[in-house]
JSON list of C-alpha atoms in Angstrom, two decimals:
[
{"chain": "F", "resi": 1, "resn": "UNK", "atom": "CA", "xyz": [0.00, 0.00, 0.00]},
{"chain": "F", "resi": 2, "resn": "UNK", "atom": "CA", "xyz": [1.25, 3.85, -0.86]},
{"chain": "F", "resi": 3, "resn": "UNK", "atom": "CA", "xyz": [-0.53, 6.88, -0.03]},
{"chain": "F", "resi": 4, "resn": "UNK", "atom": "CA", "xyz": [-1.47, 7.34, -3.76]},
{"chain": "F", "resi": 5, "resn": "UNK", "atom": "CA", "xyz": [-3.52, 4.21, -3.33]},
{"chain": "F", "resi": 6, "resn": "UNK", "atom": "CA", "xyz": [-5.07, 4.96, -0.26]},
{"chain": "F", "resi": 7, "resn": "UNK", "atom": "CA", "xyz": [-6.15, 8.80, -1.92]},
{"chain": "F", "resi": 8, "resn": "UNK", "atom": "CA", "xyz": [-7.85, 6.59, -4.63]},
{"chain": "F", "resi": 9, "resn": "UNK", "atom": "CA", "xyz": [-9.74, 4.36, -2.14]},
{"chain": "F", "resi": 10, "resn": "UNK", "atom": "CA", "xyz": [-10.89, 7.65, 0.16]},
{"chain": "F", "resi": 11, "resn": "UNK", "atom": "CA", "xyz": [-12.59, 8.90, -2.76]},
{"chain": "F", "resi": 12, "resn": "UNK", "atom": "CA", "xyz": [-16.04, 7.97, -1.52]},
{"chain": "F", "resi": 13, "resn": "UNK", "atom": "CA", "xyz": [-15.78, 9.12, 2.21]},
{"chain": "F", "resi": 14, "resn": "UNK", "atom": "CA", "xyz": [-18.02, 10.44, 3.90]},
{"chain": "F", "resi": 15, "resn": "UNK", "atom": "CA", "xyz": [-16.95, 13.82, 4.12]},
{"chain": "F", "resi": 16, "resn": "UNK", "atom": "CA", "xyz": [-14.20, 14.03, 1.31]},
{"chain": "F", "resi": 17, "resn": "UNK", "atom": "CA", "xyz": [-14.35, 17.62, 1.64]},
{"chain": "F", "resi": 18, "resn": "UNK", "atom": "CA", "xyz": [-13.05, 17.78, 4.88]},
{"chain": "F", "resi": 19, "resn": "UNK", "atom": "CA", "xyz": [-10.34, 15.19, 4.19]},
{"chain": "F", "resi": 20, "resn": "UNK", "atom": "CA", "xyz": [-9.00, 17.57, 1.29]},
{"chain": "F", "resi": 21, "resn": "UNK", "atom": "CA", "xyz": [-9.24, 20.48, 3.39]},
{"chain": "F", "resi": 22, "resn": "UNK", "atom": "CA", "xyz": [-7.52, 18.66, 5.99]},
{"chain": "F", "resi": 23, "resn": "UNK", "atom": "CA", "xyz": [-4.35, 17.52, 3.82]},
{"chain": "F", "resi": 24, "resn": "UNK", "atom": "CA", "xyz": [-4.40, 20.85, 2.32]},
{"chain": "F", "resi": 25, "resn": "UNK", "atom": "CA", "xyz": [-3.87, 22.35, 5.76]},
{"chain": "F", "resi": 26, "resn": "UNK", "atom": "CA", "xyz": [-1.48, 20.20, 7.35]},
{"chain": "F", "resi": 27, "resn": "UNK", "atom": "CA", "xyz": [1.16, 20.05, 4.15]},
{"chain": "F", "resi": 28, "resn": "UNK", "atom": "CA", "xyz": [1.27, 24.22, 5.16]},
{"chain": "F", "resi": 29, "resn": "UNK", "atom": "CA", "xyz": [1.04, 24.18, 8.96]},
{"chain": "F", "resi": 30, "resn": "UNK", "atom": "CA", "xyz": [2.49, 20.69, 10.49]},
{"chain": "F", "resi": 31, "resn": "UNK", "atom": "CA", "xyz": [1.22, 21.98, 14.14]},
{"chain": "F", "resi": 32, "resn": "UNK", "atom": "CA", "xyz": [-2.36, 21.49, 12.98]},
{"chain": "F", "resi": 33, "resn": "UNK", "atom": "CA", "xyz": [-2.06, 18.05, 12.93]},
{"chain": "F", "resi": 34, "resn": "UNK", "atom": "CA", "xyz": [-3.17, 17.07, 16.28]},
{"chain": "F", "resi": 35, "resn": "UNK", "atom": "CA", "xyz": [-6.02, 18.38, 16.32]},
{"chain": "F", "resi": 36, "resn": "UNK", "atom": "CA", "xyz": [-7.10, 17.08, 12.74]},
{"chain": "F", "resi": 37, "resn": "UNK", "atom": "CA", "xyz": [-5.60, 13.62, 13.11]},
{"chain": "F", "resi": 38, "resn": "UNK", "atom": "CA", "xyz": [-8.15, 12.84, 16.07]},
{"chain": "F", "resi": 39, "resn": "UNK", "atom": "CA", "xyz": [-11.14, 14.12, 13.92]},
{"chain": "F", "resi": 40, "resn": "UNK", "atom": "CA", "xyz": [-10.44, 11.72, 10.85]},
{"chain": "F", "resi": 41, "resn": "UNK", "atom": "CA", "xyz": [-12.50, 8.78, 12.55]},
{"chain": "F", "resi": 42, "resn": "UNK", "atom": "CA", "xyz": [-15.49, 11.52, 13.10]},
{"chain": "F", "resi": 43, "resn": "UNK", "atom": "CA", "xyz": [-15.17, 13.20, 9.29]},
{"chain": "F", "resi": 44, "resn": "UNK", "atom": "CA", "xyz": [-14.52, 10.25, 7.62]},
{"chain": "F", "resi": 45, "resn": "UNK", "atom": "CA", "xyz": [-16.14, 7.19, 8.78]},
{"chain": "F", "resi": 46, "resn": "UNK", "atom": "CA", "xyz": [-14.49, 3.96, 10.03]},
{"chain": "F", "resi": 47, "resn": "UNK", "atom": "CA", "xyz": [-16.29, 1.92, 6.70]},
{"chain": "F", "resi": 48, "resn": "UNK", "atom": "CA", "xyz": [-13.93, -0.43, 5.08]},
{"chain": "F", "resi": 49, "resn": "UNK", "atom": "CA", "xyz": [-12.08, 0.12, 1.86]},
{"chain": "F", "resi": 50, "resn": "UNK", "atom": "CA", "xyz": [-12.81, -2.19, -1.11]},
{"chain": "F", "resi": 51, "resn": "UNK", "atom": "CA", "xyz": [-10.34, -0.84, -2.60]},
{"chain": "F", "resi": 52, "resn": "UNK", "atom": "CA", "xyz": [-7.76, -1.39, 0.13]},
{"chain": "F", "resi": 53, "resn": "UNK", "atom": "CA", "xyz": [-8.39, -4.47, 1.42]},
{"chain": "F", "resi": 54, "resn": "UNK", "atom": "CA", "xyz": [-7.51, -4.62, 5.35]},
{"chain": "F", "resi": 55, "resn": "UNK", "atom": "CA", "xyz": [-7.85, -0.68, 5.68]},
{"chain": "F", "resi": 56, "resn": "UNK", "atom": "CA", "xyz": [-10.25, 1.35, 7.40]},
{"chain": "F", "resi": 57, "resn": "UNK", "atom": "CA", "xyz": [-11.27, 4.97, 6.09]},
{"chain": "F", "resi": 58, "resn": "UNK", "atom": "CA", "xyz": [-10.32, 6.50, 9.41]},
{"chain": "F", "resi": 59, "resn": "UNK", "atom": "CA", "xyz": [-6.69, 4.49, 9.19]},
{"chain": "F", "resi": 60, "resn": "UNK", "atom": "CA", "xyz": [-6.09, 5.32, 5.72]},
{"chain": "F", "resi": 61, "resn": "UNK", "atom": "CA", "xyz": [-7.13, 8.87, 6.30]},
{"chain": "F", "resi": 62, "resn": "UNK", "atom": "CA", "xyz": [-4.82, 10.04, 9.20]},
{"chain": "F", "resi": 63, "resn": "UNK", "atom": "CA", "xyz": [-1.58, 8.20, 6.96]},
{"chain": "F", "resi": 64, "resn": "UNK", "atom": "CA", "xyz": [-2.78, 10.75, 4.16]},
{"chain": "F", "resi": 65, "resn": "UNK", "atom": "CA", "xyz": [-2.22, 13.25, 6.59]},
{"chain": "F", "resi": 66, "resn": "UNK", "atom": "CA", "xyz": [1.03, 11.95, 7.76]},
{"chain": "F", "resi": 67, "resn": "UNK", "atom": "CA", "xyz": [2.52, 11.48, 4.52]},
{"chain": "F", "resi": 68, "resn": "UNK", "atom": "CA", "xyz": [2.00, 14.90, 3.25]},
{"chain": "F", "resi": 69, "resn": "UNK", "atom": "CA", "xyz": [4.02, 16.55, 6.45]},
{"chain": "F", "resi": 70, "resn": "UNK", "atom": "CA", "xyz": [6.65, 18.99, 5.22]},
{"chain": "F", "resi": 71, "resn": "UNK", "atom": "CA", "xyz": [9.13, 16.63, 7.65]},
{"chain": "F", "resi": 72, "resn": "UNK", "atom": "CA", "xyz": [11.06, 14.01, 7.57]},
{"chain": "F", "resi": 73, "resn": "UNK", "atom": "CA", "xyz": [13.68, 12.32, 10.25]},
{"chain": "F", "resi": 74, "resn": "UNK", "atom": "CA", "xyz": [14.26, 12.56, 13.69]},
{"chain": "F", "resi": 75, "resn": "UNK", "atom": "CA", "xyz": [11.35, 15.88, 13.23]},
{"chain": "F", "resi": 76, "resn": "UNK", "atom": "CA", "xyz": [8.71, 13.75, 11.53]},
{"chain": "F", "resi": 77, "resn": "UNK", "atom": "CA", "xyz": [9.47, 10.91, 14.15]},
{"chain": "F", "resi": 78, "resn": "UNK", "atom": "CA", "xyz": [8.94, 13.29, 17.09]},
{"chain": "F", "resi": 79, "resn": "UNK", "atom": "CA", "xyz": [5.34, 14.11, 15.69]},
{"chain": "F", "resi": 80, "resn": "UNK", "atom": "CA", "xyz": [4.16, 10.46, 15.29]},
{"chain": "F", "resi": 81, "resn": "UNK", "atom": "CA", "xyz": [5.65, 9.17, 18.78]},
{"chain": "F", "resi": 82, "resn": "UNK", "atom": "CA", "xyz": [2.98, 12.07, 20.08]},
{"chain": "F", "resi": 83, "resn": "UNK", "atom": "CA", "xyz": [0.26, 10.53, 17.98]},
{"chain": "F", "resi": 84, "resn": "UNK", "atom": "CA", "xyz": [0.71, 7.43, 18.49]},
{"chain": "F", "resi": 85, "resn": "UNK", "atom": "CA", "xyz": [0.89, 7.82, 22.61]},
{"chain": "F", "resi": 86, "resn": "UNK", "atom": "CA", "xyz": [-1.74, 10.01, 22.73]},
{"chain": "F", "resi": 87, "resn": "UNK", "atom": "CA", "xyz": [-3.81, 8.80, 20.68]},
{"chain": "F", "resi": 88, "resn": "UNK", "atom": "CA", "xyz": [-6.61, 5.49, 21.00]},
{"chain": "F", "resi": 89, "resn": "UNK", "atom": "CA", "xyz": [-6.01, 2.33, 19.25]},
{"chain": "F", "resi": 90, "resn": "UNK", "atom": "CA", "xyz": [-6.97, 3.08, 16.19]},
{"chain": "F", "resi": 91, "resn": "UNK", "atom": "CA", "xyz": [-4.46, 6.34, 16.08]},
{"chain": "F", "resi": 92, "resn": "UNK", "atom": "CA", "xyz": [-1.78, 4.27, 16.83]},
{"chain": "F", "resi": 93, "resn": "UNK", "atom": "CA", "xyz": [-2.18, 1.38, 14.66]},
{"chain": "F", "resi": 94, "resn": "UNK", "atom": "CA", "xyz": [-2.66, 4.35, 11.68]},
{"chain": "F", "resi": 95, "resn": "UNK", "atom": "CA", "xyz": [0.64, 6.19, 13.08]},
{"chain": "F", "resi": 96, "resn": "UNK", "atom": "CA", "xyz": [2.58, 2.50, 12.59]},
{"chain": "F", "resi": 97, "resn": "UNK", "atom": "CA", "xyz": [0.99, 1.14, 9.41]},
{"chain": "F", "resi": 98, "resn": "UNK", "atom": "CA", "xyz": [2.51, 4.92, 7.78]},
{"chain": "F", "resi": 99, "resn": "UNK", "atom": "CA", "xyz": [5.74, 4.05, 9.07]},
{"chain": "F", "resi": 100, "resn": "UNK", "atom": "CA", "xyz": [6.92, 2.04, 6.38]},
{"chain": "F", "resi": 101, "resn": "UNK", "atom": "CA", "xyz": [5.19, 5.29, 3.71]},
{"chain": "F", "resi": 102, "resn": "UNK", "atom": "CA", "xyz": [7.42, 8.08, 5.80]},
{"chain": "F", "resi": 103, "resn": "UNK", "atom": "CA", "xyz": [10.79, 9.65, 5.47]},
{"chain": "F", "resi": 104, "resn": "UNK", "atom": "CA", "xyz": [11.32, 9.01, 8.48]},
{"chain": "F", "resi": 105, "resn": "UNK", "atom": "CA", "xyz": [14.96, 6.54, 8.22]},
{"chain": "F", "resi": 106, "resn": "UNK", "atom": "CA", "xyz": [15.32, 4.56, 11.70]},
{"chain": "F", "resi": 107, "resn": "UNK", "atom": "CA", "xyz": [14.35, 7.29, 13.89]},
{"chain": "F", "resi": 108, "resn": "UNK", "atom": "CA", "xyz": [11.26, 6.00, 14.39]},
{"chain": "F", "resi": 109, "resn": "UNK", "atom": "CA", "xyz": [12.62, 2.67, 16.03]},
{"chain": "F", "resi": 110, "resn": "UNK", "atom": "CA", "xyz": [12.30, 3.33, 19.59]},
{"chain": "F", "resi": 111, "resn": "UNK", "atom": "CA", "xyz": [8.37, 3.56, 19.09]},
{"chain": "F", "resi": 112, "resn": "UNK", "atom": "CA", "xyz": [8.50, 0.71, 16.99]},
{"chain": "F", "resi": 113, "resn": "UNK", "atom": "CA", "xyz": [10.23, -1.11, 20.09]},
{"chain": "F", "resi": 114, "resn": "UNK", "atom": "CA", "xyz": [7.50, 0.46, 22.28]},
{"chain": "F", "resi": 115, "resn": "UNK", "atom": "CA", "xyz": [4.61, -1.40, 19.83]},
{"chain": "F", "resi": 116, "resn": "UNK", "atom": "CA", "xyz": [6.15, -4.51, 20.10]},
{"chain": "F", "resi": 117, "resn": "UNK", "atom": "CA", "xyz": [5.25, -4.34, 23.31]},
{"chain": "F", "resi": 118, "resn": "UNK", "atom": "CA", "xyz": [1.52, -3.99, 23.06]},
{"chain": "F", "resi": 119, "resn": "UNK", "atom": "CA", "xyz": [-0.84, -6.49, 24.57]},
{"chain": "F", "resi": 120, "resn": "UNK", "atom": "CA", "xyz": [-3.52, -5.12, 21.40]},
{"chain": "F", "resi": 121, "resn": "UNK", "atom": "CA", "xyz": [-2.97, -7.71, 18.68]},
{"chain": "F", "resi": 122, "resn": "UNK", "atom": "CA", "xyz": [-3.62, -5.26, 15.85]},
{"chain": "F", "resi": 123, "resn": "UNK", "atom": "CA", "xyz": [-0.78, -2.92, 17.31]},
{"chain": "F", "resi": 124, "resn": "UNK", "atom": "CA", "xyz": [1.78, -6.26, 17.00]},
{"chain": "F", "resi": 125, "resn": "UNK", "atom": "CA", "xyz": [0.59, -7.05, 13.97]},
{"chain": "F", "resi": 126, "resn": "UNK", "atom": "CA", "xyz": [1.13, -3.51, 12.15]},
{"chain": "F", "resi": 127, "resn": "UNK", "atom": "CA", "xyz": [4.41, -3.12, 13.90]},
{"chain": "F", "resi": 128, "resn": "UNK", "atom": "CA", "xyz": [5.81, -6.12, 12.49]},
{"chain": "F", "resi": 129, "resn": "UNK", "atom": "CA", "xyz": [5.41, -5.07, 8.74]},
{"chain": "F", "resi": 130, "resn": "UNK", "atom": "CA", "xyz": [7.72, -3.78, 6.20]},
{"chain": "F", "resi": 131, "resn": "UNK", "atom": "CA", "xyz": [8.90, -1.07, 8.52]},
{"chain": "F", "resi": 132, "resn": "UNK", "atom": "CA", "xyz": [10.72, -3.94, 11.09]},
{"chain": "F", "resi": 133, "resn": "UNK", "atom": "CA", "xyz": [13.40, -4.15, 8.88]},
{"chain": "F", "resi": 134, "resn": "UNK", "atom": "CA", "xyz": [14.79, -1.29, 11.04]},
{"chain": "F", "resi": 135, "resn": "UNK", "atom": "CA", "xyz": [14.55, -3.78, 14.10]},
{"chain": "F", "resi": 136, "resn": "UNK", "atom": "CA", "xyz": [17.92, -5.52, 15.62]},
{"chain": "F", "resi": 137, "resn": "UNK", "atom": "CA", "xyz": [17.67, -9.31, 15.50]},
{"chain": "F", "resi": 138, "resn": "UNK", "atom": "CA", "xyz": [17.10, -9.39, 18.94]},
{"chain": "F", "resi": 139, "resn": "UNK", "atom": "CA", "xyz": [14.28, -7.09, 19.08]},
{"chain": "F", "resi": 140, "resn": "UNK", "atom": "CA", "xyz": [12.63, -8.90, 15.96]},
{"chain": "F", "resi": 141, "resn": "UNK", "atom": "CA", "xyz": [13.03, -12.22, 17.49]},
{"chain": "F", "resi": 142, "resn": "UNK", "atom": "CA", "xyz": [11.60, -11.19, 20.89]},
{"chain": "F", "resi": 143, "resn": "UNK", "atom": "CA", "xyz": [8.53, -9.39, 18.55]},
{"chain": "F", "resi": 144, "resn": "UNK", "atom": "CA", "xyz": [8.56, -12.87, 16.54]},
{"chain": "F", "resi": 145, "resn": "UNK", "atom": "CA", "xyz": [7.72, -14.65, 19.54]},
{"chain": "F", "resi": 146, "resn": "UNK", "atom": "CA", "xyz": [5.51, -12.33, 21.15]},
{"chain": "F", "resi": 147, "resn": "UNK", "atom": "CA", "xyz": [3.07, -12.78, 18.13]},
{"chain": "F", "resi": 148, "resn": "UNK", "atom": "CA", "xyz": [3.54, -16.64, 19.03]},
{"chain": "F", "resi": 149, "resn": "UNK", "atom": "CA", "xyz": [2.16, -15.88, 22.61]},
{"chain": "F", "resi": 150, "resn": "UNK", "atom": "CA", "xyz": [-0.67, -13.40, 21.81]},
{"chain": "F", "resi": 151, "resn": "UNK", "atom": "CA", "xyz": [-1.96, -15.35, 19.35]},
{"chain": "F", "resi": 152, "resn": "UNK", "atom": "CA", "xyz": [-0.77, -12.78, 16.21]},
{"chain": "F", "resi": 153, "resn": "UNK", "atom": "CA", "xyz": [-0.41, -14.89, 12.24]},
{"chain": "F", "resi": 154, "resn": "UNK", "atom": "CA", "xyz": [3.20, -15.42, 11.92]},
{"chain": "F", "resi": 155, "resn": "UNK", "atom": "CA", "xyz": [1.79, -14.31, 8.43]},
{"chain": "F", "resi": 156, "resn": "UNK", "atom": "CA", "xyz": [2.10, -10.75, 9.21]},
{"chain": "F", "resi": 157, "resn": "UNK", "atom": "CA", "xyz": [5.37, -10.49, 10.19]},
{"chain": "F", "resi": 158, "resn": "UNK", "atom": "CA", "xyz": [7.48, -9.23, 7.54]},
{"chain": "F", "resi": 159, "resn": "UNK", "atom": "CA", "xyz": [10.66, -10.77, 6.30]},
{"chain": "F", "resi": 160, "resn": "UNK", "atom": "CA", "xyz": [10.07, -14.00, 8.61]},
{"chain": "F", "resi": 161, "resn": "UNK", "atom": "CA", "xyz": [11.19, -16.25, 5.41]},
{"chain": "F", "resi": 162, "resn": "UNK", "atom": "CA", "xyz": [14.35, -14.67, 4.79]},
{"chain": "F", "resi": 163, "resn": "UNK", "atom": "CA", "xyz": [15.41, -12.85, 8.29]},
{"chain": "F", "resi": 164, "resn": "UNK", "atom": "CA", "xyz": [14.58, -16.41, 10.51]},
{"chain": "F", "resi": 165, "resn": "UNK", "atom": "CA", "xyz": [17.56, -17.92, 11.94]},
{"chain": "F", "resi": 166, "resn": "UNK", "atom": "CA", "xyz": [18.84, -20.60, 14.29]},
{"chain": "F", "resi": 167, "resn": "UNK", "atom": "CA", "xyz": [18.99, -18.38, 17.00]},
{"chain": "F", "resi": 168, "resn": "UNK", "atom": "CA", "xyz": [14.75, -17.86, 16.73]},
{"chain": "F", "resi": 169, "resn": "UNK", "atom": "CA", "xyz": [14.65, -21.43, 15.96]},
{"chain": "F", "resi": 170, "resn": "UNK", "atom": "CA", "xyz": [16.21, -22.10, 19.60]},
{"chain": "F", "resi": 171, "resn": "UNK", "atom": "CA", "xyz": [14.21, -19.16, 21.27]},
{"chain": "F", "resi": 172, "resn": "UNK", "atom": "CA", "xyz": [10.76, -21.06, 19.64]},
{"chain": "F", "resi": 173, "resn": "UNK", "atom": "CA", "xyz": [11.54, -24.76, 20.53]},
{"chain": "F", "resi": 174, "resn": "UNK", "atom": "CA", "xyz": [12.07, -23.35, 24.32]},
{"chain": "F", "resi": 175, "resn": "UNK", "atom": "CA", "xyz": [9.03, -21.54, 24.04]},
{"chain": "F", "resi": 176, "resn": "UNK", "atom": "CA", "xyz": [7.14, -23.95, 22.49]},
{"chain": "F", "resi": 177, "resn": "UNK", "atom": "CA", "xyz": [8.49, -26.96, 24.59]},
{"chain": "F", "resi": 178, "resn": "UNK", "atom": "CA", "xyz": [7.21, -24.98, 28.05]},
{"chain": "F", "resi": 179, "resn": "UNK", "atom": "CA", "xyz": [4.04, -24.27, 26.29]},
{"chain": "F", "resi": 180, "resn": "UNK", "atom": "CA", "xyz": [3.29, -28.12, 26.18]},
{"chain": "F", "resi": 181, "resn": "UNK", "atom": "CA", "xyz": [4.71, -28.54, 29.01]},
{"chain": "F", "resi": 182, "resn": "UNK", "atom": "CA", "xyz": [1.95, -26.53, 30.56]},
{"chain": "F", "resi": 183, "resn": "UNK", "atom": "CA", "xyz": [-0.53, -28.44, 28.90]},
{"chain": "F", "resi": 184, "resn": "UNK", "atom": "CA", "xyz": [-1.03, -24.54, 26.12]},
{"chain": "F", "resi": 185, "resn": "UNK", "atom": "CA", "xyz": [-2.13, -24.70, 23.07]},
{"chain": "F", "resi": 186, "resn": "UNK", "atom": "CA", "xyz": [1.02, -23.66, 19.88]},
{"chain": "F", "resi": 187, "resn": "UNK", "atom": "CA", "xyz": [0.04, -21.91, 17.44]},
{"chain": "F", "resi": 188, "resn": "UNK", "atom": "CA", "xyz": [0.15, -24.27, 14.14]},
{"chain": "F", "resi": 189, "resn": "UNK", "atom": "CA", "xyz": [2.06, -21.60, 12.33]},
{"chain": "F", "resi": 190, "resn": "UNK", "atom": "CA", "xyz": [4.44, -21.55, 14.99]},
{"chain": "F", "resi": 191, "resn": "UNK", "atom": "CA", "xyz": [4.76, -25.56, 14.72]},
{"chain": "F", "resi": 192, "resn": "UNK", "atom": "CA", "xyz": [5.55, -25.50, 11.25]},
{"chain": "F", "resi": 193, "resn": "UNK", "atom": "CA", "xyz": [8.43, -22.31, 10.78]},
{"chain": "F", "resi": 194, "resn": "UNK", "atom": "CA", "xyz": [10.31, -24.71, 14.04]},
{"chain": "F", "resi": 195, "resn": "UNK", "atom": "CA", "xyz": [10.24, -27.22, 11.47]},
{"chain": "F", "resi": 196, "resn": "UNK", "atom": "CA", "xyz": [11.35, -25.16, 8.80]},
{"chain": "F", "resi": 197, "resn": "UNK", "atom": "CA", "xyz": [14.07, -23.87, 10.82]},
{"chain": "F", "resi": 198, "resn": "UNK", "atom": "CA", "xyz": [14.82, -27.24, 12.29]},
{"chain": "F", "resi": 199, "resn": "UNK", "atom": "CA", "xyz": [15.58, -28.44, 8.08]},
{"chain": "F", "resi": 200, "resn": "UNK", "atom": "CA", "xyz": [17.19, -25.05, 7.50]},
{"chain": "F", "resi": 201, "resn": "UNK", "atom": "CA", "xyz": [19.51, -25.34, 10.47]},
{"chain": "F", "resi": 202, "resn": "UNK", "atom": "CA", "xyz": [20.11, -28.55, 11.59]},
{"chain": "F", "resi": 203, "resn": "UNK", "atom": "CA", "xyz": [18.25, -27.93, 14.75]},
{"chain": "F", "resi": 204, "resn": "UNK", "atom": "CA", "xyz": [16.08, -30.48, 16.63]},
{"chain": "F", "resi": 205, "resn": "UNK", "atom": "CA", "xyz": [12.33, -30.28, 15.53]},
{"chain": "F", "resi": 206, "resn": "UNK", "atom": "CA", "xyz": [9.68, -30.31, 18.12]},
{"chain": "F", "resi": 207, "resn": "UNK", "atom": "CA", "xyz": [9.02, -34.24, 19.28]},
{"chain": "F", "resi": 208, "resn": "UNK", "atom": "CA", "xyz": [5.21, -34.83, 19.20]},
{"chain": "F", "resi": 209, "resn": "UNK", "atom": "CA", "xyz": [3.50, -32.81, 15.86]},
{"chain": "F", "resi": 210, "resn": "UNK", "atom": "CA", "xyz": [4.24, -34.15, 12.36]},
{"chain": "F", "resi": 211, "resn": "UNK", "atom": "CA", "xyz": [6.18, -31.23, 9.68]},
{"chain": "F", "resi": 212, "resn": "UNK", "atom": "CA", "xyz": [3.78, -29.46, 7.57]},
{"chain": "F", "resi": 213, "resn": "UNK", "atom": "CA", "xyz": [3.24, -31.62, 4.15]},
{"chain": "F", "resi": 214, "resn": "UNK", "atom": "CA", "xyz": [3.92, -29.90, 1.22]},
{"chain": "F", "resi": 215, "resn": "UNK", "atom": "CA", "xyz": [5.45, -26.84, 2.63]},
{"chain": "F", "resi": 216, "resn": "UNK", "atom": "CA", "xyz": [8.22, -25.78, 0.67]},
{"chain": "F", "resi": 217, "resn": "UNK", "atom": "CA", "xyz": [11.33, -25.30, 2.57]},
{"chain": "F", "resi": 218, "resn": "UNK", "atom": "CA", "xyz": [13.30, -21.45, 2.32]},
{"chain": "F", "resi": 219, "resn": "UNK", "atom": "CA", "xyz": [16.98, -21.47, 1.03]},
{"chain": "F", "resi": 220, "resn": "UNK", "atom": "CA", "xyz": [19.05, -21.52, 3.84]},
{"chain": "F", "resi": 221, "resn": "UNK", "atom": "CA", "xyz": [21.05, -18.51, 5.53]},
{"chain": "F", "resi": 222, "resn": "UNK", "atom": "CA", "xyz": [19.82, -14.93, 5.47]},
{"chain": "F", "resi": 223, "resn": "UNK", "atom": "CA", "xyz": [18.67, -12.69, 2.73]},
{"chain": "F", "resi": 224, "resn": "UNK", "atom": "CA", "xyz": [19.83, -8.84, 2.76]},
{"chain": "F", "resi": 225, "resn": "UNK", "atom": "CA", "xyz": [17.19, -6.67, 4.15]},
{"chain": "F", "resi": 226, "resn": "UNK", "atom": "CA", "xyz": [16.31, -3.20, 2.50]},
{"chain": "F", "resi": 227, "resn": "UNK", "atom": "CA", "xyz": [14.74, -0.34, 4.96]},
{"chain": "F", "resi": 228, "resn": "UNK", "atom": "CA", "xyz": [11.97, 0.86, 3.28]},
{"chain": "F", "resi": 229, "resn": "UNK", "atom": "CA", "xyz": [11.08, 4.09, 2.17]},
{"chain": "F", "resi": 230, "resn": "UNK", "atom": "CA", "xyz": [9.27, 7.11, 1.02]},
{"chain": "F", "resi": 231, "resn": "UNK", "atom": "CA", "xyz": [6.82, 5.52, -1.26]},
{"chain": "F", "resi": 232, "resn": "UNK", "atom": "CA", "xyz": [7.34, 1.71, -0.82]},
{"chain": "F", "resi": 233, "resn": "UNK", "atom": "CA", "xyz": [4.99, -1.02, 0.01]},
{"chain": "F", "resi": 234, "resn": "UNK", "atom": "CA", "xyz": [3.56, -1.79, 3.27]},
{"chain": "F", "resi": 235, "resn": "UNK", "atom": "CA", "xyz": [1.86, -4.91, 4.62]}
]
C-alpha cells in the first residue's frame, strides 16, 4: 500500500471535503495536525475500503495526513511518537501502518520497540510489517515470539522467510516446549516455521506434531534486508 492508493480508495468518504481540506492544511502548517488527526475517525467514517483491502477509512485517512508533512527524520518521528501515545487504538495502529510510507529513516525505532510491546494484537501485527526491517535481530526475534504468545499470524510479520535464523529457531523450541509442558495450546504456524528452521539449520524439531506436508522449505542462511522508504509497500 502507498498513499497514492489509499487517496484513490478515500474517494467515496463520507466527508471528502473535509479530508481535502484537511491535507491541504497540514502540508502548510504541520502543528495542525493534532487536532485534525483525532477528527479523521469523526469526518470520515471507520467503513472499510474495497479498494484497500484490510484498511479502514479512518486508518487510511490520518496516513494521508502523515505522509503529506513537510518533515522528515528525527522531526517527523517526534510528531508520530505524540500521535501514536496520545492517541486510541486506532491512532496508533494508523501512526505505525505509515511508518513504512514516511521519510522518516530509523528514527522512528524506539516507538517501533514500544509497539512490540503492546498487549492489542492489531498494534503487533502492524508493527511487524515492512517497517521492522529497522529492528535488531534481537528485538525482531523477541517481537517474533511475542506474536507466538498473543496469538498474532506469523503471516504478518514481515521478512520471517528470509530474516529467521537458528537463534529464533532455539528461542521457539524453548518456548514452544514450556508451552506443552503446561498443557497450552502452539500456534500451528508456529509448529511448522520450528520445522522449517529445524531443516534449514540442523536444529532439533519439536518431538510430538508431524512437519507441515507440502510446505516448501526457504533457502538456507539470510537474505539482505532493505529499509523501506518514502513511497514503498507496506503490509
Amino acid at each position: 500500500m502507498d498513499p497514492d492508493r489509499l487517496r484513490v480508495a478515500l474517494v467515496a468518504v463520507p466527508d471528502r471535503a473535509w479530508l481535502i481540506g484537511a491535507l491541504n492544511r497540514v502540508a502548510v502548517e504541520p502543528r495542525t495536525i493534532a487536532g485534525l488527526y483525532a477528527l479523521a475517525g469523526r469526518r470520515c467514517g471507520t467503513m472499510a475500503l474495497p479498494q484497500a483491502p484490510g484498511w479502514t477509512a479512518d486508518v487510511a485517512a490520518r496516513v494521508l495526513l502523515l505522509s503529506v508533512l513537510p518533515l522528515r527524520g528525527r522531526a517527523l518521528a517526534e510528531v508520530i511518537e505524540r500521535l501514536y501515545r496520545f492517541g486510541d487504538v486506532l491512532e496508533r495502529l494508523a501512526a505505525l501502518r505509515a511508518l513504512s510510507m514516511l521519510d522518516v529513516g530509523p528514527a522512528a525505532v524506539p516507538l517501533l520497540v514500544e509497539a512490540c510491546a503492546s498487549h492489542d494484537p492489531r498494534l503487533l501485527a502492524a508493527a511487524l510489517g515492512r517497517y521492522s526491517a529497522y529492528l535488531d535481530d534481537a528485538a525482531w526475534r523477541r517481537a517474533v515470539l511475542r506474536c507466538v504468545a498473543t496469538g498474532v499470524p506469523l503471516a504478518a510479520v514481515h521478512g520471517l522467510e528470509t530474516r529467521a535464523d537458528a537463534e529464533l529457531a532455539r528461542m521457539l523450541a524453548a518456548f514452544v516446549a514450556d508451552r506443552r509442558l503446561a498443557g497450552r495450546h502452539v500456534p500451528a504456524d508456529a509448529v511448522a516455521l520450528l520445522h522449517r528452521l529445524a531443516a534449514e539449520h540442523g536444529t532439533e524439531a519439536p518431538p510430538g506434531e508431524p512437519a507441515t506436508p507440502g510446505r516448501a522449505q526457504g533457502p538456507p542462511g539470510r537474505a539482505e534486508r532493505t529499509p523501506p522508504g518514502r513511497g514503498g509497500p507496506v503490509t
